[in-house]
Tab-separated table of C-alpha atoms and ligand atoms in Angstrom:
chain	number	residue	atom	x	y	z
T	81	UNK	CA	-40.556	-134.107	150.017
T	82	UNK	CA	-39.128	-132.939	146.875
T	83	UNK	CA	-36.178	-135.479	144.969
T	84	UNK	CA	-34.609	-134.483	142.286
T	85	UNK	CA	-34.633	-136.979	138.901
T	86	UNK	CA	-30.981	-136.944	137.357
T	87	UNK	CA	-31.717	-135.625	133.575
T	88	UNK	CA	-32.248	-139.048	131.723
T	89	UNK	CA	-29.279	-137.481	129.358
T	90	UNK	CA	-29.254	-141.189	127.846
T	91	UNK	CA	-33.152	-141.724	126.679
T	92	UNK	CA	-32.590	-137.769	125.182
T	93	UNK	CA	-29.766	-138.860	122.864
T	94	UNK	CA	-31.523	-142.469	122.293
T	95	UNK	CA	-32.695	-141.133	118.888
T	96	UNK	CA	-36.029	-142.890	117.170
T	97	UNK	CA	-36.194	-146.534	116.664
T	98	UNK	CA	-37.260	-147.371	113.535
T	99	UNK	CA	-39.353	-149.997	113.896
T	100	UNK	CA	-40.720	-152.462	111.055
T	101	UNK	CA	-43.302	-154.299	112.547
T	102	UNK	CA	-46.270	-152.073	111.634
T	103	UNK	CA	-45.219	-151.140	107.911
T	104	UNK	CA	-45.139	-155.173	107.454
T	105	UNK	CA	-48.468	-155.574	108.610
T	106	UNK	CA	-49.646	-152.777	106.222
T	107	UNK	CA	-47.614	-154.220	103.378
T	108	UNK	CA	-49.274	-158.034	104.266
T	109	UNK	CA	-52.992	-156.516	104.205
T	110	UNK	CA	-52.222	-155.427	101.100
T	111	UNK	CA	-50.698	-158.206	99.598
T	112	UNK	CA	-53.503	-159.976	101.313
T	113	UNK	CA	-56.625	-158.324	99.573
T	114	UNK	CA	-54.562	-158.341	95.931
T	115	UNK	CA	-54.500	-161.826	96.501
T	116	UNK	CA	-58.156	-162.144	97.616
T	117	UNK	CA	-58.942	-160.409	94.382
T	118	UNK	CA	-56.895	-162.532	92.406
T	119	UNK	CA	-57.869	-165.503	93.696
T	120	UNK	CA	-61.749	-164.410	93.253
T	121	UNK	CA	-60.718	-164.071	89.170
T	122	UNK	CA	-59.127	-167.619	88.945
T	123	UNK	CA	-55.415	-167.469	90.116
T	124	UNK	CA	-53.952	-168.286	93.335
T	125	UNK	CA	-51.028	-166.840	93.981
T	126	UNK	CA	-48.548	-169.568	94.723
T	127	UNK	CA	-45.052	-169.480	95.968
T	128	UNK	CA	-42.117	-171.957	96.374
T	129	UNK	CA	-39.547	-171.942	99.196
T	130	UNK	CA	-36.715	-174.195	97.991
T	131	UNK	CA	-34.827	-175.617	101.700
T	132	UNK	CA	-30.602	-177.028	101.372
T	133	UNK	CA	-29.788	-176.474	104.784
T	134	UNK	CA	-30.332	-176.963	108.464
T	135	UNK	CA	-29.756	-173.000	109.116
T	136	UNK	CA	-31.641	-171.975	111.615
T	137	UNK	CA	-32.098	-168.679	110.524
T	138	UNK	CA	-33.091	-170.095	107.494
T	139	UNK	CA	-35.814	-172.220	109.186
T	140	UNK	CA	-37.179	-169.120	111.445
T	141	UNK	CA	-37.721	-167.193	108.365
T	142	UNK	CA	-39.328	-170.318	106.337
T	143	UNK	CA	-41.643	-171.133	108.932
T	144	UNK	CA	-42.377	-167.360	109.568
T	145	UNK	CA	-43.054	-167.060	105.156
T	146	UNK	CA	-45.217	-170.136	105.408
T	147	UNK	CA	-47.280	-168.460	108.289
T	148	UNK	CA	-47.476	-165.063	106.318
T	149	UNK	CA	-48.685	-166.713	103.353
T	150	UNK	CA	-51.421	-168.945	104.504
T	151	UNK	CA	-52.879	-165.895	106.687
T	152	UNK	CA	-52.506	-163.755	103.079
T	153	UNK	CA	-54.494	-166.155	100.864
T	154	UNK	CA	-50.792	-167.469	98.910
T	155	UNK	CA	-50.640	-171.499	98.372
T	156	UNK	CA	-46.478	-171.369	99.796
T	157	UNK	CA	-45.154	-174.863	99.431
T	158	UNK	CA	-41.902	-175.730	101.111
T	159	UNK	CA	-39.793	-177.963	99.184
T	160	UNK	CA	-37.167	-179.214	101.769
T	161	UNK	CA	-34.320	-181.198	99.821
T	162	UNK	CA	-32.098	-181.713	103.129
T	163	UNK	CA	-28.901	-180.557	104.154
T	164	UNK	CA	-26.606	-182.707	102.008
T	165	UNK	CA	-28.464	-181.914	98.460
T	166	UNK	CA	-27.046	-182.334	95.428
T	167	UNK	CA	-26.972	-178.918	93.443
T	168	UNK	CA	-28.284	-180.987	90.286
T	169	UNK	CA	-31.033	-181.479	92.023
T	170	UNK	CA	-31.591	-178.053	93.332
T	171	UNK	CA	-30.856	-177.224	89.894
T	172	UNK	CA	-34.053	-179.435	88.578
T	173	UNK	CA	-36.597	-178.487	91.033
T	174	UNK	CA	-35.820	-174.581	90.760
T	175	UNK	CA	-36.038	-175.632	86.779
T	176	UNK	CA	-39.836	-177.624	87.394
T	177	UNK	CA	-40.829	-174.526	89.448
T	178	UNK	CA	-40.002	-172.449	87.184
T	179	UNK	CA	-42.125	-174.041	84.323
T	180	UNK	CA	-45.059	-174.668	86.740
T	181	UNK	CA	-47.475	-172.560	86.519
T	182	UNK	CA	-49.363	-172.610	89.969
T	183	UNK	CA	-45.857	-170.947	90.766
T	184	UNK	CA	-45.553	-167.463	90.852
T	185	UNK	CA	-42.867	-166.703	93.179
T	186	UNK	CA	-39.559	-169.315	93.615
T	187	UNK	CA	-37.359	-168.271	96.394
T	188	UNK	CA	-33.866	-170.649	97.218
T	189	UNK	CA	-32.942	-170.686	100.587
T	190	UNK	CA	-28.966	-169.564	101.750
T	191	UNK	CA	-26.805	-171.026	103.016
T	192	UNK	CA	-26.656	-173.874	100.296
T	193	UNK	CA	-24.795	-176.675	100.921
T	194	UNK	CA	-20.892	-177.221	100.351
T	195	UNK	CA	-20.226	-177.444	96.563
T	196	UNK	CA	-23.477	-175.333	95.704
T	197	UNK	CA	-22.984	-172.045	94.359
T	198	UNK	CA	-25.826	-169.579	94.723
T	199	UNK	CA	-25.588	-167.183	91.752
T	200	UNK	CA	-25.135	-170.308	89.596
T	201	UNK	CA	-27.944	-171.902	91.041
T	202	UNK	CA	-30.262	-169.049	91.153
T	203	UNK	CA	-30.008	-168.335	87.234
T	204	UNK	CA	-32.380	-171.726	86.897
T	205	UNK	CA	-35.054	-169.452	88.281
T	206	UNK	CA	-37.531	-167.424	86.095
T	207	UNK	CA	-36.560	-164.093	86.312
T	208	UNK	CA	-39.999	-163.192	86.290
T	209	UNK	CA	-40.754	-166.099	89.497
T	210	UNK	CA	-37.711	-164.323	90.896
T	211	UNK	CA	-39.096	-162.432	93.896
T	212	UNK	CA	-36.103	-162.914	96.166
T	213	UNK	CA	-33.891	-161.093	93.184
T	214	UNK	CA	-31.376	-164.257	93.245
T	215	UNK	CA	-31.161	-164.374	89.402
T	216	UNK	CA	-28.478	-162.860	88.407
T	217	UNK	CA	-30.722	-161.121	85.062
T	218	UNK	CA	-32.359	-159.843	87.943
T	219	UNK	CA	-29.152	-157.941	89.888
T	220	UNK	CA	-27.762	-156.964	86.393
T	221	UNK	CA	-31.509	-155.440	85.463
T	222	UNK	CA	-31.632	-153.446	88.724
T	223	UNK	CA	-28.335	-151.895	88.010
T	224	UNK	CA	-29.141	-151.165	84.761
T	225	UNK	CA	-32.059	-149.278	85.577
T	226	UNK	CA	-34.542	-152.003	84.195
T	227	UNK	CA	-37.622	-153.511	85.968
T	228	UNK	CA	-36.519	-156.493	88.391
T	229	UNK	CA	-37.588	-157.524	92.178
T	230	UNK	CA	-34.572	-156.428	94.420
T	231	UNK	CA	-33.830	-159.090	96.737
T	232	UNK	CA	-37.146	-158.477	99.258
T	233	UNK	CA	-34.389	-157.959	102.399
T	234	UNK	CA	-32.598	-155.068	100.127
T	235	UNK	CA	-36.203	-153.637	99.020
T	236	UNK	CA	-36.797	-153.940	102.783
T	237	UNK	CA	-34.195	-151.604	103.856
T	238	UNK	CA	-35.702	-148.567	101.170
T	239	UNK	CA	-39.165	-148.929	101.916
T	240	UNK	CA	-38.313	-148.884	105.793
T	241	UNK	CA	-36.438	-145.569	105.006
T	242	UNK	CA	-39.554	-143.977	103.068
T	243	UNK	CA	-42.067	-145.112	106.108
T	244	UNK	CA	-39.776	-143.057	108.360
T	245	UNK	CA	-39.536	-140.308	106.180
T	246	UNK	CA	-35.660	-140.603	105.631
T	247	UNK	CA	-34.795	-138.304	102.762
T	248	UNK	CA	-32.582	-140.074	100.574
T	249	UNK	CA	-31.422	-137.980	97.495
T	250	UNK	CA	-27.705	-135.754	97.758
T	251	UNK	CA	-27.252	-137.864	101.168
T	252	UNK	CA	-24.011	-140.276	101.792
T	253	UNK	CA	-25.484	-143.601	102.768
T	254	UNK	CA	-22.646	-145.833	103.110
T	255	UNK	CA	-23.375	-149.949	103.182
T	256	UNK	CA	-21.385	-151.855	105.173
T	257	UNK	CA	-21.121	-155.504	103.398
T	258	UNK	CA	-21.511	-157.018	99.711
T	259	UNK	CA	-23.155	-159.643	99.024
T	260	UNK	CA	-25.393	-160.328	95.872
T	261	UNK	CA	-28.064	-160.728	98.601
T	262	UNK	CA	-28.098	-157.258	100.613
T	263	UNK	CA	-25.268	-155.173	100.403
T	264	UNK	CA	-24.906	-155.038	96.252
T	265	UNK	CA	-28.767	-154.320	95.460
T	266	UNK	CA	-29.435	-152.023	98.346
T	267	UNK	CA	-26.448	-150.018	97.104
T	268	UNK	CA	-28.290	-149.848	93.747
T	269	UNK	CA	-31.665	-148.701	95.326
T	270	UNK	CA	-29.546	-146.155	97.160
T	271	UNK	CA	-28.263	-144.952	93.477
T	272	UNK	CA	-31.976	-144.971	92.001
T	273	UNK	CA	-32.585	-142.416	94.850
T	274	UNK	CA	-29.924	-139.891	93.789
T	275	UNK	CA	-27.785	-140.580	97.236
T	276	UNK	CA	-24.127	-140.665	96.871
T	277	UNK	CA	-23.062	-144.456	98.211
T	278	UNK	CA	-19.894	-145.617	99.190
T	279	UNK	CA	-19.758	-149.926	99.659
T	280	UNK	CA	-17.321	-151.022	102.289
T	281	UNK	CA	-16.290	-154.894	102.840
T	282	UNK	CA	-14.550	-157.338	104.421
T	283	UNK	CA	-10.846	-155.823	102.937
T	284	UNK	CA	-11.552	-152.678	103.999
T	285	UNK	CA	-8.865	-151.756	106.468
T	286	UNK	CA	-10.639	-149.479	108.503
T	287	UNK	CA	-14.611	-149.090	108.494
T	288	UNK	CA	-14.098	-145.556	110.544
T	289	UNK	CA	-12.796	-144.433	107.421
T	290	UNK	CA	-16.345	-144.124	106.089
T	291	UNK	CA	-19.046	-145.314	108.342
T	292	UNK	CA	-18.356	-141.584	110.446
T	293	UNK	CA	-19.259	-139.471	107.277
T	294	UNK	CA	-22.663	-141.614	106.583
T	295	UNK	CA	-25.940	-139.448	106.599
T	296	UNK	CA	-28.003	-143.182	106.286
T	297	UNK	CA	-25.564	-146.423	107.343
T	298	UNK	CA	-26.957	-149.761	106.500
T	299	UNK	CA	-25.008	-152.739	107.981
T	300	UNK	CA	-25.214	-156.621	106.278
T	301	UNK	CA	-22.601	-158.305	107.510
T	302	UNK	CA	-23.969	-160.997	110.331
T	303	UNK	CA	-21.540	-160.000	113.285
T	304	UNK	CA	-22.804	-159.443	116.199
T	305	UNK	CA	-21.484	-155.344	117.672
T	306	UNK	CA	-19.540	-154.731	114.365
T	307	UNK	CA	-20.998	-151.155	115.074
T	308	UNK	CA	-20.573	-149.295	117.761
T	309	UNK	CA	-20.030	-145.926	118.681
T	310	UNK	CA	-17.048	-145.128	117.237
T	311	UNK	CA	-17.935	-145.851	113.731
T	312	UNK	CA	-21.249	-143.490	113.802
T	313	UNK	CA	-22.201	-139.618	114.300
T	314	UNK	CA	-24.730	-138.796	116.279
T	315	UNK	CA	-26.615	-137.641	113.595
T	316	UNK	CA	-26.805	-140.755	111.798
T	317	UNK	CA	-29.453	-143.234	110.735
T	318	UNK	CA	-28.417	-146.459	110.741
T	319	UNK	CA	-30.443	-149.770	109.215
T	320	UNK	CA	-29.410	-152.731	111.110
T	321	UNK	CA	-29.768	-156.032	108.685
T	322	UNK	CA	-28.153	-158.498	110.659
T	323	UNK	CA	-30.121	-161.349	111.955
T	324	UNK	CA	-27.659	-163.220	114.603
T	325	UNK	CA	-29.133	-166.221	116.286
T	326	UNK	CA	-27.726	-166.101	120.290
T	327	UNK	CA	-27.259	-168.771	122.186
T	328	UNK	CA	-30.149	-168.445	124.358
T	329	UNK	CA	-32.855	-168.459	121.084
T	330	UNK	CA	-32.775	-164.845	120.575
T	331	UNK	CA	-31.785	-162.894	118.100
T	332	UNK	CA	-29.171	-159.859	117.522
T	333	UNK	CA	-28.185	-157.506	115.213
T	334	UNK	CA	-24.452	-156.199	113.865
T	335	UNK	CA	-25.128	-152.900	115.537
T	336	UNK	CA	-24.970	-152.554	118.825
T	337	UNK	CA	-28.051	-151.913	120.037
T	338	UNK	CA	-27.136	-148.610	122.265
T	339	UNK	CA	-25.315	-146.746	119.790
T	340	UNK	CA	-26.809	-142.956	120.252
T	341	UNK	CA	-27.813	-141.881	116.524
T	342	UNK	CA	-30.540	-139.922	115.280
T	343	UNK	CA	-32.495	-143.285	114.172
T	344	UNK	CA	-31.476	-147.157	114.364
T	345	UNK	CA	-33.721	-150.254	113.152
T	346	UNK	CA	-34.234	-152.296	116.132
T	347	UNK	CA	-33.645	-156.276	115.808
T	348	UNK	CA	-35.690	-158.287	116.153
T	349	UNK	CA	-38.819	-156.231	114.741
T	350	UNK	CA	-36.863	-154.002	112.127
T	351	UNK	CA	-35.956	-155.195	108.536
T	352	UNK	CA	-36.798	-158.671	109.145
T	353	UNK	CA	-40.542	-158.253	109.161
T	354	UNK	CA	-40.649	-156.054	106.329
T	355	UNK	CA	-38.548	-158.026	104.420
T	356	UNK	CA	-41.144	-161.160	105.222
T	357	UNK	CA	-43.714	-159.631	104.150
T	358	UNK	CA	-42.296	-157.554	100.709
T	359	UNK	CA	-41.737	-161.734	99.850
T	360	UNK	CA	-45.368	-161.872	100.070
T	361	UNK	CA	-45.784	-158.611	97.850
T	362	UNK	CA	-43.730	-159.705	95.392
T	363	UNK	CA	-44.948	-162.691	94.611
T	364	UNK	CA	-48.509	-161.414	94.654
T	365	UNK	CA	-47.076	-159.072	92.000
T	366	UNK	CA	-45.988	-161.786	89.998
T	367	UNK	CA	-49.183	-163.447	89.594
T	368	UNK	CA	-50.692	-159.908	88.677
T	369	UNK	CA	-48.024	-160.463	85.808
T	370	UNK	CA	-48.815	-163.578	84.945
T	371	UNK	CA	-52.912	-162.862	83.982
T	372	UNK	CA	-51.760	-160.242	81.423
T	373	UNK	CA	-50.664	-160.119	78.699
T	374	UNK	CA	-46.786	-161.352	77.771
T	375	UNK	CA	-46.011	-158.207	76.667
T	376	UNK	CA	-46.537	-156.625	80.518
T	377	UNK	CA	-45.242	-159.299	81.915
T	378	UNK	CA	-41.244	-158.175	81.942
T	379	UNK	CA	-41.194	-155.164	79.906
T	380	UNK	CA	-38.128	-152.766	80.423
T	381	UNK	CA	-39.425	-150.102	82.623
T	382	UNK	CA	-36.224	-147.707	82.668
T	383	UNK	CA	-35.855	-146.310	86.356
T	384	UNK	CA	-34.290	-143.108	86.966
T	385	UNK	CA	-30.412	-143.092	87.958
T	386	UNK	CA	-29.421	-143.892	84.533
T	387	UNK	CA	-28.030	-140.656	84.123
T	388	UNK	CA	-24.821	-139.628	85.206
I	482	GUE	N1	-32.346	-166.451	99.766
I	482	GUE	C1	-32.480	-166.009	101.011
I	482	GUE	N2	-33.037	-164.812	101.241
I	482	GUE	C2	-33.188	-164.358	102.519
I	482	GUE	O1	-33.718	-163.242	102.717
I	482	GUE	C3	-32.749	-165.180	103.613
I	482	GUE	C4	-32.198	-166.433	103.301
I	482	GUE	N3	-32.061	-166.810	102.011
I	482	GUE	N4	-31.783	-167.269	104.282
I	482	GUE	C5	-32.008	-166.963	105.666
I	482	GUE	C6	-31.996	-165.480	105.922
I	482	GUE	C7	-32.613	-165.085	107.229
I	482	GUE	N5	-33.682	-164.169	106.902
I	482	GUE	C8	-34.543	-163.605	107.833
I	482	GUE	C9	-35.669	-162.893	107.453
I	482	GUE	C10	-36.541	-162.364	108.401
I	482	GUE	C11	-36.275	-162.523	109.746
I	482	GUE	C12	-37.221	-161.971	110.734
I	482	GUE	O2	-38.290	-161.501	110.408
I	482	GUE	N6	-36.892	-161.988	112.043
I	482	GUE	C13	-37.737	-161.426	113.076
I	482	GUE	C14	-37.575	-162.043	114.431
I	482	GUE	C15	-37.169	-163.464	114.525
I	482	GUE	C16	-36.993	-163.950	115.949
I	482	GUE	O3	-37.448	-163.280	116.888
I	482	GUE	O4	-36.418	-165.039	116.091
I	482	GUE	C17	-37.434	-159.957	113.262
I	482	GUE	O5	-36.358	-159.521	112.798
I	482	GUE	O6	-38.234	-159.289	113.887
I	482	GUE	C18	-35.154	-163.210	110.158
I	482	GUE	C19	-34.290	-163.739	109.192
I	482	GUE	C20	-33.766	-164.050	105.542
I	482	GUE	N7	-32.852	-164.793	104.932
């Protein structure tokens, strides 16, 4: 007896999933055998994770850097200051990090605690330990054009786009979010890649405005289905940077997940792995730095986008 299947209309217009998972593990082997090498010459990479909060998105991804660094050969030391720290004191250990030199990589955790302001915080950190991009030296050099480590979640987002291929340059990417964390630098990458980028925010009436005419859409907010259908073409390839704890211990994008586009970042196993292990890269960068010559070690390295 012959049935016959309904056309799966739905898995047709699915669209690719751009996953993460295997481009981090590429991205850790490498970081891994730099480090071996470095390590065989006399320096161990080393990086600090600096902890003001209970967060536990913030603890998922600490745990999961300490775990990617031991496996990758980098001494990561986790210097947990509780909930309730004082922002001096966050101040001073970012400060003693900074001038230690087992420590190539410094990375302060958000949230921060009431009364702690990031930015101000973050400008204690070496721009050249600065592997998370918090400094602001580091967000005004990557505008400029000059050589700085984009925050690795932001740096995530491009190099997920070249593993899949995504052409960038003459395209509108629009970013939905902007904080100095995500939604500022990855509109800056966007600009280094010739794509015309449009920024939209929290006091931007209405996101269908400009989320319909995106080629590439890349969403930082951290809410849960502040994407759906309406706001995308079919066409489309959207980046989904939210990381949403539910209440059941799993974890959710701001897009929702069934949107039919041409290519969507799943979560969990999208940005978030990369973005782990581009951490990792970085900091292995920095010690590369740090054995040469001063010089090398921050030298303005003009990018293109410059131009008008
Ligand atoms: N200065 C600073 N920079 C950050 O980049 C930063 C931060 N503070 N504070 C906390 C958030 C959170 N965050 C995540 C990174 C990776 C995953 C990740 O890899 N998640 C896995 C799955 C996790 C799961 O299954 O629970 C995935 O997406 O596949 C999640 C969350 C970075 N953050």
């Amino acid at each position: 007896m012959t049935t016959i299947q309904p056309t799966e209309t739905r898995s047709a217009d699915a669209g690719r999933e751009l996953g993460g998972t295997g481009l981090a593990r590429e991205i850790r082997a490498r970081a891994a055998a730099d480090a071996a090498e470095l390590t065989e010459s006399g320096t161990t990479p080393g990086l600090a994770v600096v902890v003001a909060t209970d967060d536990e998105s913030s603890a998922w991804y600490v745990r999961s850097i300490a775990r990617a660094a031991g496996k990758a050969g980098i001494d990561c030391r986790t210097v947990d200051l509780g909930a309730g720290a004082d922002p001096e004191r966050i101040r001073a250990t970012l400060e003693n990090l900074s001038a230690d030199e087992s420590v190539h990589g410094i990375i302060l955790q958000t949230p921060l605690p009431a009364g702690a302001h990031f930015e101000d915080l973050a400008s204690a950190i070496d721009p050249r330990k600065d592997v998370d991009g918090a400094n602001p030296v580091s967000l005004g050099n990557l505008a400029a054009g000059m050589s700085a480590y984009p925050p690795a979640t932001a740096a995530a987002v491009l190099e997920l786009l070249d593993h899949h291929e995504i052409e960038l340059a003459g395209r509108n990417c629009v970013v939905v979010g902007r904080s100095n964390v995500v939604g500022k630098p990855v509109a800056q990458l966007l600009l280094q890649r010739d794509a015309t980028v449009t920024i939209c925010h929290r006091h931007t009436p209405e996101l269908t405005a400009f989320t319909p005419d995106a080629d590439v859409l890349v969403v930082a907010v951290g809410k849960p289905d502040l994407i759906t259908d309406k706001h995308v073409r079919d066409g489309a390839i959207v980046v989904d940077v939210g990381t949403n704890p539910t209440a059941d211990g799993g974890l959710v994008g701001d897009v929702d997940p069934s949107v039919q586009v041409a290519g969507l970042t799943p979560v969990p196993g999208g940005v978030g792995p990369v973005t782990t292990a581009l951490l990792l890269q970085h900091t292995v960068r920095s010690a590369i730095h740090s054995t040469r010559p001063a010089r090398h070690a921050a030298g303005p390295q003009l990018r293109t986008g410059s131009e008008h």
